[in-house]
Short mmCIF file of C-alpha atoms in Angstrom, two decimals:
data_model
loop_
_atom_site.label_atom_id
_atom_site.label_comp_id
_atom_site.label_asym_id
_atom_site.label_seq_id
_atom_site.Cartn_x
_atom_site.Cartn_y
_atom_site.Cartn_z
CA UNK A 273 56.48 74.27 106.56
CA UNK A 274 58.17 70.80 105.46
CA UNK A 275 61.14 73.65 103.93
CA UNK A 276 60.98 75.39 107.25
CA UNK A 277 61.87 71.57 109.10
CA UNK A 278 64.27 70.76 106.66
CA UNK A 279 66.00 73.67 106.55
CA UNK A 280 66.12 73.32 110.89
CA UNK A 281 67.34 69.88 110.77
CA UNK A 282 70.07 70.41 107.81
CA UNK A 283 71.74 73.03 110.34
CA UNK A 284 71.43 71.57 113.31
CA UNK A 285 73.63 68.51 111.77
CA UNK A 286 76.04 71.36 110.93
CA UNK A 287 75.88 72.46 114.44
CA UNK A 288 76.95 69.06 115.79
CA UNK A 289 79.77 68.55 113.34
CA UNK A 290 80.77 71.69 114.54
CA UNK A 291 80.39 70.90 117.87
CA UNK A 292 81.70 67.56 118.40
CA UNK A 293 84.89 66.66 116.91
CA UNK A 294 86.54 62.92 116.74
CA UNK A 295 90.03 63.36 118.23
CA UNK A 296 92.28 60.92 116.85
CA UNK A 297 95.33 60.15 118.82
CA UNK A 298 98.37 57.39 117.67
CA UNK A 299 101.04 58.62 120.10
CA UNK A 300 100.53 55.16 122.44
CA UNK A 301 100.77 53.07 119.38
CA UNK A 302 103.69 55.40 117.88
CA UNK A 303 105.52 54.62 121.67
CA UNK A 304 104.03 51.77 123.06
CA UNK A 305 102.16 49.40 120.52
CA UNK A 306 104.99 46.57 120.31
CA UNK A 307 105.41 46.82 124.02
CA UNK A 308 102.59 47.84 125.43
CA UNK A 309 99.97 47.25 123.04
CA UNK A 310 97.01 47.18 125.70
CA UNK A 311 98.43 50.49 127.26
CA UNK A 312 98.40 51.76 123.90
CA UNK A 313 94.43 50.86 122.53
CA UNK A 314 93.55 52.02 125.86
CA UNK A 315 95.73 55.71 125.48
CA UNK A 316 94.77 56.11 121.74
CA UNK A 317 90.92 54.68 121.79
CA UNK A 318 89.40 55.15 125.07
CA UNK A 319 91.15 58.20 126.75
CA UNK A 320 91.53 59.97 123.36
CA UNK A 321 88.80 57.98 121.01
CA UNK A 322 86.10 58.24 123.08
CA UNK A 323 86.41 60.45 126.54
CA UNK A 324 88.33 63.54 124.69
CA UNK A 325 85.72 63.09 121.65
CA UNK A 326 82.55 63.96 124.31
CA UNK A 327 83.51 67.81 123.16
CA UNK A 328 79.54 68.17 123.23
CA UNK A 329 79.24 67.57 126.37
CA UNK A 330 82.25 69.27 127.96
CA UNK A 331 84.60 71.44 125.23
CA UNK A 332 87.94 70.69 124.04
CA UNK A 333 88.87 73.91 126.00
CA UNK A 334 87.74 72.82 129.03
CA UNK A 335 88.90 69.88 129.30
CA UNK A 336 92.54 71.05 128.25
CA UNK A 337 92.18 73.23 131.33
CA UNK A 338 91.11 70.31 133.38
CA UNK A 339 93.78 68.33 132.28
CA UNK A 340 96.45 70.63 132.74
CA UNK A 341 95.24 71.68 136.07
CA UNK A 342 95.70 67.51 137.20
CA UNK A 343 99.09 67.35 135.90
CA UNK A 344 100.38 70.31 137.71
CA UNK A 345 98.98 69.29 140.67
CA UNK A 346 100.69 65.70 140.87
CA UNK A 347 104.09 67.66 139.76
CA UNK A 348 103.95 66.14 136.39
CA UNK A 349 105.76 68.62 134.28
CA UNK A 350 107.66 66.43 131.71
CA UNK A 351 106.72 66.20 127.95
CA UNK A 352 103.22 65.20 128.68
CA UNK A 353 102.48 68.37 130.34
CA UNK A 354 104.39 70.41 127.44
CA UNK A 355 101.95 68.35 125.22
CA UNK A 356 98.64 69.43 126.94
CA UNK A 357 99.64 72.82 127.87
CA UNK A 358 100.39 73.30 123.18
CA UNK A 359 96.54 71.34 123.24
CA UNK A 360 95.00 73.98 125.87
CA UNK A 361 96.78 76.74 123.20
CA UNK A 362 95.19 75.31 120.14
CA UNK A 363 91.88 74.90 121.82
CA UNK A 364 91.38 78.63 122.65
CA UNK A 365 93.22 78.78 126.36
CA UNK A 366 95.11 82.20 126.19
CA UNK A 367 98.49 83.32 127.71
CA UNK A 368 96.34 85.01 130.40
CA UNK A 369 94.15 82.51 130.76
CA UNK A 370 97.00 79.68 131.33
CA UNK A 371 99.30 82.09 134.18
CA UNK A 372 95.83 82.58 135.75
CA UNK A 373 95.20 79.47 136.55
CA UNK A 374 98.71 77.67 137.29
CA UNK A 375 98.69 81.30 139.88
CA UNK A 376 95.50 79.72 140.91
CA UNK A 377 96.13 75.75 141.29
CA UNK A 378 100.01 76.95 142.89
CA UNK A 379 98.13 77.99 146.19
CA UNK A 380 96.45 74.52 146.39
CA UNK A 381 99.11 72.02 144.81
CA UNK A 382 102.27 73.94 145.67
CA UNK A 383 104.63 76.40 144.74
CA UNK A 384 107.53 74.91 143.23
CA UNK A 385 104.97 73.10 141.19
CA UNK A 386 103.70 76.22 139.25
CA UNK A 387 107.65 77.59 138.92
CA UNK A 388 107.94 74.21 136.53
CA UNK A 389 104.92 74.48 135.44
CA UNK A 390 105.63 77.99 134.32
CA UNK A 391 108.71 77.49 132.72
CA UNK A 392 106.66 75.42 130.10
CA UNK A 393 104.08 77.82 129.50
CA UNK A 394 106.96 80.23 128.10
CA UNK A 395 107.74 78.11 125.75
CA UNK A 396 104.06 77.73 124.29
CA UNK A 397 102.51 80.91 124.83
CA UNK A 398 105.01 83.63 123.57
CA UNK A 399 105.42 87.75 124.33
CA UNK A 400 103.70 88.77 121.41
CA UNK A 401 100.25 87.09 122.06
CA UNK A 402 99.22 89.84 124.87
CA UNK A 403 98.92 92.19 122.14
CA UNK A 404 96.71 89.62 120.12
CA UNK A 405 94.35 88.55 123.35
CA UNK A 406 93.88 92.03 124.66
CA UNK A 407 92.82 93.28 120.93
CA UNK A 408 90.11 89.97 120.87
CA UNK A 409 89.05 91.03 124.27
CA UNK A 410 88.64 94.65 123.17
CA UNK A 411 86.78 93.55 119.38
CA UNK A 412 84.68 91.12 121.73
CA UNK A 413 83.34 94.38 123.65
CA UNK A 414 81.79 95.88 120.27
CA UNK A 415 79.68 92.74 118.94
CA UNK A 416 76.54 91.75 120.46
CA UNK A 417 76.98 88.24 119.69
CA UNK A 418 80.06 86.13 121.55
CA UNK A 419 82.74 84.86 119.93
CA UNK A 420 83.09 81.85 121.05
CA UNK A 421 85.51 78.84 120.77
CA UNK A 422 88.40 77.87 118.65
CA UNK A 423 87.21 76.53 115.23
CA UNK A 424 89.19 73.70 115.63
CA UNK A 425 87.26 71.13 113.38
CA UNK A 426 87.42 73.33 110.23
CA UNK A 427 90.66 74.95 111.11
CA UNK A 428 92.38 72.86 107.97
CA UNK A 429 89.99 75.25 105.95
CA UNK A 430 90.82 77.98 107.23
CA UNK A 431 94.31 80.75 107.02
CA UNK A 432 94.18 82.38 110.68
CA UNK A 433 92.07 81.49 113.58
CA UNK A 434 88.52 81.18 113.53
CA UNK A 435 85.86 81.27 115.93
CA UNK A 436 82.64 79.58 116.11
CA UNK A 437 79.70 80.59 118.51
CA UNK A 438 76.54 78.60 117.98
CA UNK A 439 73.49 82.05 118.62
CA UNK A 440 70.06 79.59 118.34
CA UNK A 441 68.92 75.92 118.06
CA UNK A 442 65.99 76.25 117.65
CA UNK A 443 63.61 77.42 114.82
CA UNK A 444 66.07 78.51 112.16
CA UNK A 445 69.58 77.75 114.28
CA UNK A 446 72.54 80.03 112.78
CA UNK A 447 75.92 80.75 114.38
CA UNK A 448 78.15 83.57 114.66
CA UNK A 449 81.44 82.99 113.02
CA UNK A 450 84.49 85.26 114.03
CA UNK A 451 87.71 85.49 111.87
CA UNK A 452 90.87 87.26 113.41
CA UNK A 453 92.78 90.54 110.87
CA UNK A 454 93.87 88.46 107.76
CA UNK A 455 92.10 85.52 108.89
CA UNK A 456 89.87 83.82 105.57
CA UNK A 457 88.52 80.47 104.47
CA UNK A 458 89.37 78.48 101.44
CA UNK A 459 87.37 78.81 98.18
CA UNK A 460 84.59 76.19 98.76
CA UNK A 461 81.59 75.36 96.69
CA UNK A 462 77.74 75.06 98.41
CA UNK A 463 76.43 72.25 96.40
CA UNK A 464 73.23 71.10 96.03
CA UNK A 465 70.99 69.78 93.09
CA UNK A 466 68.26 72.03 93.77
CA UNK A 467 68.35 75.32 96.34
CA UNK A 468 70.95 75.65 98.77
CA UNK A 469 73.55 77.92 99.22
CA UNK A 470 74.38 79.88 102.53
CA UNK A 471 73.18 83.67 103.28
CA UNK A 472 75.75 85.52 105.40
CA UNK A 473 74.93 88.64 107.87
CA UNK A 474 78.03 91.38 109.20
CA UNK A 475 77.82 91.95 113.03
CA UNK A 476 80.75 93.02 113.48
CA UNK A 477 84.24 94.46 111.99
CA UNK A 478 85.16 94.47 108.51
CA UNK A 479 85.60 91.03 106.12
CA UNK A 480 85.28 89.94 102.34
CA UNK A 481 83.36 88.10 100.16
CA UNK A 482 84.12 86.98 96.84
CA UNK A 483 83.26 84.15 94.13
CA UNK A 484 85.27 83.73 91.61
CA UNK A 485 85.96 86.24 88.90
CA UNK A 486 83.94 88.96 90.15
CA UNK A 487 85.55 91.46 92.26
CA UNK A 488 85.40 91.29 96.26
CA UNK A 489 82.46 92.59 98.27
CA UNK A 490 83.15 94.57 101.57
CA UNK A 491 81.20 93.17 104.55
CA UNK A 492 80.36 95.79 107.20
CA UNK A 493 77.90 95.66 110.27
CA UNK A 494 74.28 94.44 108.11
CA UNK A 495 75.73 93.85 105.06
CA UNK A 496 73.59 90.90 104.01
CA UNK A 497 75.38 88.65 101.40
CA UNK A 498 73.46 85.71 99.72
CA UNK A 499 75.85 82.68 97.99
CA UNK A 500 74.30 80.75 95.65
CA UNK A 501 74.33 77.25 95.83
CA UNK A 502 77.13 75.85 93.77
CA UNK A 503 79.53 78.91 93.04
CA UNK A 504 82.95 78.99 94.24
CA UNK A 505 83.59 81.71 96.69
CA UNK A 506 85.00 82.59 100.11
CA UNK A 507 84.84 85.18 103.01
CA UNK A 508 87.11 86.10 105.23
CA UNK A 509 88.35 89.13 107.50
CA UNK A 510 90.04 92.25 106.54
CA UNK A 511 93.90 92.21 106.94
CA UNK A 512 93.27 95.30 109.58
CA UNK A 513 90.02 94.03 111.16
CA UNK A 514 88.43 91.76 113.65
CA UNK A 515 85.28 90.06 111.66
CA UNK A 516 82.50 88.63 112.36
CA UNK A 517 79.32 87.42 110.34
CA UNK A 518 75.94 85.37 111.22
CA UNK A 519 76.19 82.05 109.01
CA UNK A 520 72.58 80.74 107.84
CA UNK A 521 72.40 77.20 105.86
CA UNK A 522 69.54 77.58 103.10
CA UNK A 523 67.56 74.64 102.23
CA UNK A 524 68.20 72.47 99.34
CA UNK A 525 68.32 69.02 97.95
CA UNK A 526 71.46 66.63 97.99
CA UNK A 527 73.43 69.55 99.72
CA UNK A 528 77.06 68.98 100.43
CA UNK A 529 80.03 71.35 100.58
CA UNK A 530 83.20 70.64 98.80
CA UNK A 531 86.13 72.50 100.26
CA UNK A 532 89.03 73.99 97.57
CA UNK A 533 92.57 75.33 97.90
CA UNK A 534 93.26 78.43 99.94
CA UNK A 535 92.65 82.03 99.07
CA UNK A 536 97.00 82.95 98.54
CA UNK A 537 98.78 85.35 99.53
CA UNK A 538 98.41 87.21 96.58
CA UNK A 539 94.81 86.92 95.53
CA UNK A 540 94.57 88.66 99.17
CA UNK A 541 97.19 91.21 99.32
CA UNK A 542 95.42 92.97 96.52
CA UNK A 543 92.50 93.65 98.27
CA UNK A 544 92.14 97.15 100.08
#
């Protein structure tokens, strides 16, 4: 039983890294620090530091839609709006998703508004991402378990976007993690000085799995793979597939994970 609770509390701490990322932000004290230096702490550690860090109570993605939504409406379409409108990109808002709602807000803030507003968008969101959000849309139809939002606090680790959706809290929480066609983590070691280790289940689309000198492992729809603690490995998707895969933390002591260079070009290319 004392496993059982350890094992529950271990991954709800992942959960709330995952969760709840610290945005750091220097642009006041970049453009205003010598002259404004109040303005700036204020910008930087309160707006940023500590409102735009509450991602567990309201998501990045939501509040990039909140915040673009206020600028348009008070005609602010200078840099600042160009700024949030790349942030609402990298936190999962897609090109449909953004000329949705500027259509929306232009019938209550104005017209001309949403033309500049527009004109911005263009230059963030480009043609060839229709193709990309209508084929997530369409992969999201065939898993049972949601996709979710942007992995943006272990998107360092990661080549291609990533997806996190937390499935259960409670008991023995897990999460589904979604990787887009070519998308794949770094190599990255499970340590722990006793147990450990992370047991992965396919829900969805095709992916890899592979520790190091040993040949990859396909991952189809239950495919169960179990890592042992402290072996270098990754996973990742197919270069032609939409993945997904159920993520389960296994209990161990002293537990930490220690993430290593990316998976090249290469080492990837050769897979079929």
């Amino acid at each position: 039983m004392n496993k059982v609770i350890a094992t529950v509390i271990a991954t709800i701490m992942t959960l709330n890294v995952m969760a709840q990322q610290k945005i750091v932000q220097t642009a006041g004290r970049q453009q205003l620090g010598e002259f404004a230096p109040e303005f700036a702490h204020l910008n930087d550690d309160i707006l940023f530091g500590e409102v735009w860090s509450r991602n567990d109570l309201l998501s990045l993605r939501d509040r990039s839609l909140i915040t673009v939504t206020a600028l348009v409406a008070q005609g602010i379409t200078d840099t600042s709006l160009l700024h949030h409108l790349q942030n609402a990109k990298n936190n999962g808002i897609t090109r449909t998703e953004i000329a949705e709602a500027i259509t929306h807000v232009a019938f209550y803030a104005g017209w001309p508004k949403a033309w500049a507003a527009f004109r911005l968008a263009k230059e963030v969101w480009t043609d060839n991402e229709v193709a990309d959000d209508d084929a997530m849309a369409e992969y999201q139809r065939t898993i049972f378990f949601p996709i979710g939002e942007p992995n943006t606090a272990y998107a360092k680790y990661f080549t291609g976007r990533s997806f996190l959706a937390p499935v259960s809290k409670a008991q023995v929480p897990f999460v589904n993690v979604t990787f887009e066609p070519g998308c794949r983590n770094n190599w990255h070691i499970h340590h722990a000085a006793k147990g450990g280790g992370q047991m992965l289940v396919g829900v969805g689309g095709r992916g890899w799995y592979q520790e190091e000198g040993k040949p990859a492992q396909e991952i189809l729809p239950g495919t169960v793979i179990h890592i042992p603690a402290n072996v270098k490995h990754w996973h990742g998707a197919a270069a032609d597939s939409w993945f997904s895969h159920l993520a389960f933390e296994v209990l161990g002591e002293d537990t930490s994970t220690e993430w290593l260079a990316p998976v090249t070009d290469t080492e990837y290319s050769a897979l079929k």
